[in-house]
Coordinates of C-alpha atoms and ligand atoms in Angstrom, one line a residue:
M241 CA 100.2 112.8 72.6
T242 CA 102.2 112.5 69.4
E243 CA 101.8 113.8 65.8
D244 CA 100.9 110.3 64.7
K245 CA 97.3 109.7 63.8
V246 CA 95.3 106.6 62.8
T247 CA 92.7 107.3 60.2
I248 CA 89.7 105.0 60.3
T249 CA 87.1 105.0 57.5
L250 CA 83.9 103.1 58.1
N251 CA 80.9 103.1 55.7
G252 CA 82.5 106.1 54.0
K253 CA 82.8 108.1 57.2
T254 CA 86.3 109.0 58.5
T255 CA 87.7 109.8 61.9
E256 CA 91.2 110.7 62.8
C257 CA 92.4 109.1 66.0
P258 CA 95.4 110.6 67.8
V259 CA 98.1 108.1 69.0
L260 CA 99.1 108.4 72.7
I261 CA 102.5 107.0 73.8
G262 CA 103.1 106.3 77.5
T263 CA 106.2 106.8 79.5
E264 CA 107.3 103.3 78.8
N265 CA 106.4 103.4 75.1
E266 CA 103.0 101.8 75.4
H267 CA 100.9 102.8 72.3
A268 CA 97.2 103.7 72.4
I269 CA 94.7 104.8 69.8
N270 CA 92.4 107.5 71.2
I271 CA 89.0 106.7 69.8
D272 CA 87.2 109.6 71.6
K273 CA 85.5 110.8 68.4
L274 CA 84.8 107.3 66.8
R275 CA 81.1 107.2 67.5
E276 CA 80.5 110.8 66.8
D277 CA 82.3 110.7 63.5
T278 CA 81.4 107.2 62.2
G279 CA 78.5 105.9 64.3
F280 CA 80.6 102.9 65.3
V281 CA 81.6 101.8 68.8
T282 CA 84.2 99.2 69.7
L283 CA 83.5 95.9 71.4
D284 CA 86.0 94.4 73.8
F285 CA 84.8 91.8 76.2
G286 CA 86.8 91.8 79.4
Y287 CA 88.5 95.0 78.3
K288 CA 91.4 93.0 77.0
N289 CA 92.5 95.8 74.6
T290 CA 90.9 98.8 76.2
G291 CA 92.7 101.4 78.3
A292 CA 90.0 103.0 80.5
T293 CA 92.2 105.8 81.7
T294 CA 95.7 107.4 81.8
S295 CA 97.5 107.1 85.1
K296 CA 100.7 108.1 86.8
I297 CA 100.5 105.7 89.7
T298 CA 101.6 102.2 88.6
F299 CA 103.4 100.7 85.6
L300 CA 103.1 97.1 84.7
D301 CA 104.6 95.2 81.8
G302 CA 103.1 91.7 81.8
E303 CA 105.4 90.3 79.1
L304 CA 108.6 91.4 80.9
G305 CA 107.2 90.8 84.4
I306 CA 107.7 94.4 85.5
L307 CA 105.7 96.1 88.3
R308 CA 106.6 99.6 89.5
Y309 CA 104.8 102.0 91.9
R310 CA 105.5 105.6 91.1
G311 CA 108.6 104.5 89.1
Y312 CA 110.0 102.3 91.9
D313 CA 110.5 98.6 91.2
I314 CA 108.4 96.3 93.4
A315 CA 111.4 94.2 94.4
D316 CA 113.2 97.4 95.5
L317 CA 110.2 98.5 97.6
A318 CA 109.5 95.1 99.1
E319 CA 113.2 94.8 100.2
N320 CA 113.9 98.3 101.4
S321 CA 110.7 100.3 102.1
N322 CA 107.7 99.8 104.3
F323 CA 103.9 99.7 103.7
V324 CA 103.1 103.2 105.1
E325 CA 105.9 104.8 103.1
V326 CA 104.6 103.0 100.0
A327 CA 101.0 104.1 100.7
Y328 CA 102.3 107.7 101.0
S329 CA 104.1 107.6 97.7
L330 CA 101.1 106.0 95.9
L331 CA 98.9 108.8 97.3
Y332 CA 101.2 111.8 96.8
G333 CA 103.5 110.7 93.9
E334 CA 106.8 110.9 95.8
L335 CA 108.4 109.0 98.6
P336 CA 108.1 111.1 101.9
T337 CA 110.9 112.8 103.7
A338 CA 111.4 111.6 107.3
A339 CA 109.3 114.5 108.6
Q340 CA 106.5 113.9 106.1
L341 CA 106.5 110.2 107.0
A342 CA 106.3 111.0 110.7
D343 CA 103.5 113.4 110.1
F344 CA 101.6 110.9 107.9
N345 CA 102.0 108.1 110.5
Q346 CA 100.7 110.4 113.2
K347 CA 97.6 111.4 111.1
L348 CA 96.9 107.7 110.5
K349 CA 97.1 107.0 114.2
D350 CA 95.0 110.1 115.1
N351 CA 92.2 109.0 112.8
S352 CA 92.2 105.3 113.4
D353 CA 89.3 105.0 115.9
V354 CA 86.2 103.3 114.5
P355 CA 82.8 104.7 115.7
A356 CA 81.0 102.3 118.1
E357 CA 77.9 102.2 115.9
V358 CA 80.0 100.9 113.0
A359 CA 81.6 98.2 115.1
A360 CA 78.2 97.2 116.4
I361 CA 77.1 96.3 112.9
L362 CA 79.5 93.4 112.8
K363 CA 77.9 91.9 115.9
A364 CA 74.5 92.2 114.3
M365 CA 75.4 90.4 111.1
P366 CA 74.3 86.7 110.6
K367 CA 76.7 84.2 112.0
G368 CA 78.9 82.8 109.3
T369 CA 78.7 85.8 107.0
H370 CA 81.8 85.8 104.9
P371 CA 84.5 88.2 106.1
M372 CA 84.5 90.1 102.8
A373 CA 80.7 90.8 103.2
Q374 CA 81.4 92.0 106.8
L375 CA 84.2 94.3 105.6
S376 CA 81.9 95.7 102.9
A377 CA 79.2 96.4 105.5
V378 CA 81.4 98.3 107.9
T379 CA 83.2 100.2 105.1
I380 CA 79.9 101.5 103.6
A381 CA 78.7 102.3 107.2
L382 CA 81.5 104.9 107.6
S383 CA 79.6 107.0 105.1
G384 CA 76.8 107.3 107.6
V385 CA 79.2 109.0 110.0
Y386 CA 81.4 111.0 107.6
K387 CA 79.0 112.8 105.4
D388 CA 81.4 114.6 103.1
G389 CA 83.0 111.5 101.6
A390 CA 82.5 112.6 98.0
K391 CA 84.9 115.5 98.4
L392 CA 88.5 115.4 97.4
T393 CA 90.0 116.2 100.8
E394 CA 93.0 114.8 102.6
E395 CA 90.6 114.2 105.5
N396 CA 88.7 111.7 103.4
Y397 CA 91.5 109.5 102.2
I398 CA 93.4 109.6 105.5
N399 CA 90.2 108.6 107.3
M400 CA 89.8 105.6 105.0
L401 CA 93.4 104.5 105.3
A402 CA 93.5 105.0 109.0
K403 CA 90.4 103.1 109.9
F404 CA 90.7 100.2 107.5
P405 CA 93.3 98.1 109.4
V406 CA 91.1 98.5 112.5
L407 CA 88.0 97.4 110.5
V408 CA 89.9 94.4 109.0
A409 CA 91.2 93.3 112.4
M410 CA 87.6 93.6 113.9
V411 CA 86.2 91.5 111.0
I412 CA 88.9 88.8 111.5
R413 CA 88.0 88.7 115.3
N414 CA 84.3 88.7 114.7
S415 CA 84.4 85.9 112.1
Q416 CA 85.9 83.7 114.8
G417 CA 83.4 84.8 117.5
L418 CA 86.1 86.6 119.4
D419 CA 85.9 90.0 121.1
F420 CA 87.5 93.0 119.6
V421 CA 91.0 94.1 120.8
A422 CA 91.7 97.7 121.7
N423 CA 93.3 100.0 119.1
D424 CA 96.8 100.8 120.4
K425 CA 98.0 104.2 119.0
N426 CA 101.5 103.6 120.4
L427 CA 102.0 101.0 117.8
D428 CA 102.8 101.4 114.1
Y429 CA 100.2 100.6 111.4
V430 CA 101.1 96.9 110.7
A431 CA 102.1 96.0 114.3
N432 CA 98.8 97.5 115.6
F433 CA 96.8 95.6 113.0
L434 CA 98.4 92.3 113.9
Q435 CA 97.9 92.9 117.6
M436 CA 94.3 93.8 117.0
A437 CA 93.8 90.6 114.9
F438 CA 95.5 88.2 117.3
G439 CA 95.1 89.8 120.7
K440 CA 98.8 89.7 121.5
P441 CA 101.9 91.6 120.4
A442 CA 103.4 90.4 117.0
S443 CA 107.0 89.5 116.7
N444 CA 109.3 91.6 114.4
V445 CA 109.5 88.7 112.0
L446 CA 105.7 88.7 111.6
V447 CA 105.4 92.4 111.3
D448 CA 108.1 92.4 108.6
A449 CA 106.5 89.5 106.7
M450 CA 103.0 91.1 106.8
D451 CA 104.5 94.5 105.8
K452 CA 106.1 92.9 102.7
L453 CA 102.9 91.1 101.7
L454 CA 100.9 94.4 102.0
I455 CA 103.5 96.2 99.8
L456 CA 103.2 93.5 97.2
H457 CA 99.4 94.0 97.0
A458 CA 99.4 97.8 97.3
D459 CA 98.5 98.6 93.7
H460 CA 98.2 96.9 90.4
E461 CA 97.1 99.6 87.9
Q462 CA 93.7 98.9 86.3
N463 CA 92.1 95.6 87.3
C464 CA 88.6 94.4 88.3
S465 CA 88.5 95.9 91.8
T466 CA 90.5 99.1 91.0
S467 CA 88.5 99.9 87.9
T468 CA 85.4 99.3 90.0
V469 CA 86.6 101.9 92.5
R470 CA 87.2 104.4 89.8
M471 CA 83.9 103.6 88.1
V472 CA 81.8 103.9 91.3
G473 CA 83.7 107.1 92.2
S474 CA 83.1 108.6 88.7
S475 CA 79.4 109.0 89.5
N476 CA 80.6 111.2 92.4
A477 CA 79.7 108.5 94.9
N478 CA 81.6 109.0 98.2
I479 CA 84.9 107.3 99.0
Y480 CA 83.4 104.8 101.3
A481 CA 80.9 103.6 98.6
S482 CA 83.7 103.5 96.0
I483 CA 86.0 101.4 98.2
T484 CA 83.1 99.1 99.1
G485 CA 82.6 98.5 95.4
G486 CA 86.3 97.5 95.2
I487 CA 85.9 95.1 98.1
S488 CA 83.0 93.4 96.4
A489 CA 84.9 93.0 93.1
L490 CA 88.0 91.7 94.9
W491 CA 86.0 89.0 96.7
G492 CA 85.6 86.8 93.6
P493 CA 87.9 83.7 93.3
L494 CA 89.1 84.9 89.9
H495 CA 90.5 88.0 91.6
G496 CA 91.5 88.5 95.2
G497 CA 89.4 85.5 96.4
A498 CA 91.9 83.3 94.7
N499 CA 94.1 83.3 97.9
Q500 CA 91.4 81.5 99.8
A501 CA 90.6 79.2 96.9
V502 CA 94.3 78.3 96.5
L503 CA 94.6 77.2 100.1
E504 CA 91.3 75.2 100.0
Q505 CA 92.6 73.5 96.8
L506 CA 95.9 72.6 98.4
E507 CA 94.1 71.2 101.4
A508 CA 91.8 69.2 99.1
I509 CA 94.8 67.8 97.2
E510 CA 96.5 66.9 100.5
K511 CA 93.4 65.2 101.8
D512 CA 93.1 63.3 98.6
G513 CA 96.5 61.8 99.0
G514 CA 98.7 64.5 97.5
D515 CA 98.7 63.2 93.9
T516 CA 99.4 66.5 92.1
A517 CA 99.5 64.9 88.6
K518 CA 95.8 64.0 89.0
F519 CA 94.8 67.6 89.7
V520 CA 97.0 69.0 86.9
A521 CA 95.2 66.5 84.5
M522 CA 91.9 67.8 85.8
A523 CA 92.9 71.4 85.2
K524 CA 93.7 70.6 81.6
D525 CA 90.4 68.9 81.1
K526 CA 87.9 71.6 80.0
N527 CA 85.0 69.4 81.0
S528 CA 86.1 69.1 84.6
G529 CA 85.2 72.7 85.4
F530 CA 88.4 72.7 87.5
R531 CA 91.1 75.3 87.4
L532 CA 94.4 75.4 89.2
M533 CA 93.8 78.4 91.5
G534 CA 96.7 80.7 91.8
F535 CA 97.8 80.1 88.2
G536 CA 97.4 82.4 85.2
H537 CA 97.0 86.1 85.0
R538 CA 95.3 88.5 82.5
V539 CA 98.5 90.5 82.0
Y540 CA 101.5 88.6 83.3
K541 CA 102.5 86.2 80.5
N542 CA 106.1 85.4 81.7
F543 CA 106.0 85.5 85.4
D544 CA 104.3 87.5 88.2
P545 CA 107.1 89.5 89.9
R546 CA 105.1 89.5 93.1
A547 CA 104.9 85.6 93.2
K548 CA 108.7 85.4 92.9
I549 CA 109.1 87.7 96.0
I550 CA 106.4 85.9 97.9
K551 CA 107.8 82.5 97.3
K552 CA 111.1 83.5 98.9
S553 CA 109.3 85.2 101.8
C554 CA 107.2 82.1 102.3
D555 CA 110.3 79.9 102.8
E556 CA 111.7 82.4 105.2
V557 CA 108.5 82.8 107.3
L558 CA 107.9 79.1 107.6
K559 CA 111.5 78.5 108.6
D560 CA 111.3 81.3 111.2
L561 CA 108.0 80.1 112.6
G562 CA 109.3 76.5 112.6
V563 CA 106.2 75.5 110.5
V564 CA 106.6 72.4 108.3
D565 CA 103.7 72.6 105.9
K566 CA 102.9 69.7 103.5
K567 CA 100.9 72.2 101.5
L568 CA 104.1 74.0 100.6
T569 CA 105.6 70.8 99.1
I570 CA 102.3 70.2 97.2
A571 CA 102.4 73.8 95.9
M572 CA 106.0 73.3 94.7
E573 CA 105.1 70.0 93.0
L574 CA 102.1 71.6 91.3
E575 CA 104.3 74.5 90.2
Q576 CA 106.9 72.2 88.7
A577 CA 104.3 70.0 87.1
A578 CA 102.7 73.0 85.5
L579 CA 105.9 74.7 84.4
N580 CA 106.9 71.5 82.5
D581 CA 103.5 70.9 80.9
D582 CA 102.7 72.1 77.4
Y583 CA 99.1 73.0 78.4
F584 CA 100.4 75.6 80.9
V585 CA 103.5 76.6 78.9
S586 CA 101.6 77.3 75.7
R587 CA 99.0 79.4 77.5
K588 CA 101.6 81.2 79.5
L589 CA 100.1 80.2 82.8
Y590 CA 102.5 80.8 85.8
P591 CA 101.9 81.0 89.5
N592 CA 100.5 84.4 90.5
V593 CA 100.7 86.4 93.7
D594 CA 98.0 84.3 95.3
F595 CA 99.7 81.0 94.9
Y596 CA 101.9 81.3 97.9
S597 CA 100.4 84.1 100.0
G598 CA 97.8 81.8 101.5
I599 CA 100.4 79.5 102.9
I600 CA 102.1 82.5 104.7
Y601 CA 98.7 83.8 106.0
Q602 CA 97.9 80.4 107.4
A603 CA 101.3 80.1 109.0
I604 CA 100.8 83.5 110.6
G605 CA 97.5 82.2 112.0
F606 CA 94.8 83.8 109.9
P607 CA 91.7 81.7 109.2
T608 CA 91.4 80.8 105.5
D609 CA 88.2 82.7 104.9
T610 CA 89.8 85.9 106.1
F611 CA 92.7 85.9 103.5
T612 CA 90.9 88.1 101.0
T613 CA 90.4 90.8 103.7
L614 CA 94.2 90.9 103.9
F615 CA 94.5 91.4 100.2
A616 CA 92.0 94.3 100.6
L617 CA 94.1 95.8 103.4
G618 CA 97.1 95.7 101.1
R619 CA 95.2 97.1 98.0
L620 CA 93.6 100.0 99.9
P621 CA 96.3 102.6 99.3
G622 CA 96.1 101.8 95.5
W623 CA 92.3 102.1 95.5
V624 CA 92.4 105.4 97.4
S625 CA 95.1 106.8 95.2
Q626 CA 93.3 105.8 92.0
W627 CA 90.1 107.3 93.4
K628 CA 92.0 110.5 94.1
E629 CA 93.6 110.5 90.7
M630 CA 90.3 109.9 89.0
K631 CA 88.8 113.0 90.8
E632 CA 91.9 115.2 90.2
N633 CA 91.7 114.4 86.5
K634 CA 88.0 115.3 86.6
E635 CA 87.3 112.1 84.6
P636 CA 83.7 111.8 83.2
I637 CA 81.2 109.3 84.6
G638 CA 82.0 105.8 83.4
R639 CA 79.3 104.7 81.0
P640 CA 80.2 102.0 78.4
R641 CA 78.2 101.3 75.3
Q642 CA 76.8 97.9 74.3
I643 CA 75.5 96.1 71.2
Y644 CA 71.9 95.1 71.7
L645 CA 71.2 91.5 70.6
G646 CA 67.7 91.1 72.1
A647 CA 64.3 91.1 70.5
P648 CA 63.4 93.8 68.0
L649 CA 60.3 96.0 68.7
R650 CA 57.2 93.8 69.3
S651 CA 53.7 94.5 70.5
Y652 CA 52.4 93.6 73.9
V653 CA 50.0 90.7 74.0
A654 CA 48.0 90.2 77.2
V655 CA 48.2 86.6 78.6
S656 CA 45.2 86.9 80.8
E657 CA 42.2 89.2 81.2
R658 CA 42.6 92.1 83.5
Ligands
CMC293 N1 94.0 76.5 85.2 C1 93.8 75.9 84.1 N2 93.6 76.6 82.9 C2 93.6 77.9 82.9 C3 93.8 78.6 84.1 C4 94.0 77.9 85.3 N3 94.2 78.5 86.5 N4 93.8 80.0 83.8 C5 93.6 80.1 82.5 N5 93.5 78.8 82.0 C6 93.3 78.5 80.5 C7 91.9 78.8 80.1 O1 91.1 77.7 80.2 C8 92.1 79.2 78.6 O2 92.3 78.1 77.9 P1 91.8 78.0 76.3 O3 92.6 79.1 75.6 O4 92.2 76.7 75.8 O5 90.4 78.3 76.3 C9 93.4 80.0 78.7 O6 94.1 79.4 79.8 C10 93.3 81.5 78.9 O7 92.5 81.7 80.1 P2 91.4 82.9 80.2 O8 90.4 82.5 81.3 O9 90.9 83.3 78.9 O10 92.4 84.1 80.7 P3 91.9 85.4 81.4 O11 92.9 86.4 81.1 O12 90.5 85.8 81.0 O13 91.8 85.0 83.0 C11 92.5 84.5 85.2 C12 92.9 85.2 83.9 C13 93.5 85.0 86.3 C14 91.1 84.9 85.6 C15 92.6 83.0 85.0 O14 94.0 82.7 84.6 C16 92.2 82.2 86.2 O15 91.0 81.9 86.3 N6 93.1 81.8 87.1 C17 92.8 81.2 88.3 C18 92.3 82.2 89.4 C19 93.4 83.0 89.9 O16 94.4 82.5 90.4 N7 93.1 84.4 90.0 C20 94.1 85.3 90.7 C21 94.7 86.2 89.7 S1 96.1 87.1 90.4 C22 95.4 88.1 91.6 C23 94.8 89.3 91.1 O17 95.5 90.2 90.8 O18 93.6 89.3 90.9

């Protein structure tokens, strides 16, 4: 907080709003007392100008294309760290020592088994249920086994982090009608996940590529799914319910579901003959209802730093796997067409993280409809850390206001005799 204050006078009533300045010089007006002092509320569809919380976890500057977890640059972490280490630092605020990391890894392994009743739920779900719905169902089911999920205990967040890759792998197998693969506690987090998903040991190249993708998705400050996790948790709902809320919010194609939508779109363009100009024109036509999936972002208005890293990684993985993918050529053509088109340039629409991730996921062998579960796996440490922070800060229950535009008071008129 600074000495600065903003004075707002409305209908003759005045309120003094303190100005809060963040670590990186972000300025906010604290309107805590606005309604109490003046009777006014603010209205901000889509929260475009509204900070819902203060946080020490992730810093993002959309204009400069900066993303940092706990002060570490995303490119530095993607190049030099690993997903479990990143998860630890998101959760506890600092990178672990070697001993802390070993202990954390051991705890994750020790708590990774999924109760049989929870696994059985997957088999009972209607065939063809979307993998994100399956993942929601098994995540919320954990609350039936672990009853103290609302408490801020290490047991709770370790339990969530430890079991989630096993659940995601089971969902991926189940969606293809395949049997589950045993959880191997001799393997590390990502290697075990890939083995459980594919039923065979994963090469180091794949483990590294997957690890990097998970790091890139690990947190993204406040966004549709993360804010949902904090919102659900603010009612003192348990951690499994809160994370399930995040999974549902992530599913939509405007958020995490974009990775599935991008690949389906690239396939459709390929099937149609590969004329990218035609699809760029459609995206510009407001009446077409068509958007270029994987383009645009609410906060990144220059470039998405994650997309830059992913694009490089995509080239490397395809080369290493010997995959020649026409979709990559189409994606690059689309990117070039959009980057040189005034419609996209003037609206600051650039490829986002989901533009290239789907191509890598497909090359690794994941079915298209399971892509968003991989985003969820990456985002989990962020969700859990934000849930933990929200509870540590003792934040009040989330309860926005509204402006009512419906009918005024009217009398009931019976439409038929009773
Ligand atoms: N294709 C064509 N036009 C677009 C696109 C697009 N992908 N995205 C935005 N626009 C246009 C939009 O029509 C609007 O134009 P106008 O000002 O003339 O009305 C302008 O750009 C601003 O768009 P908006 O929808 O008001 O922006 P927003 O901040 O509310 O939405 C977004 C951001 C990501 C939902 C949107 O850009 C979009 O739908 N992108 C495609 C879906 C996508 O790739 N989502 C993944 C986001 S990254 C992963 C994650 O972190 O969730």
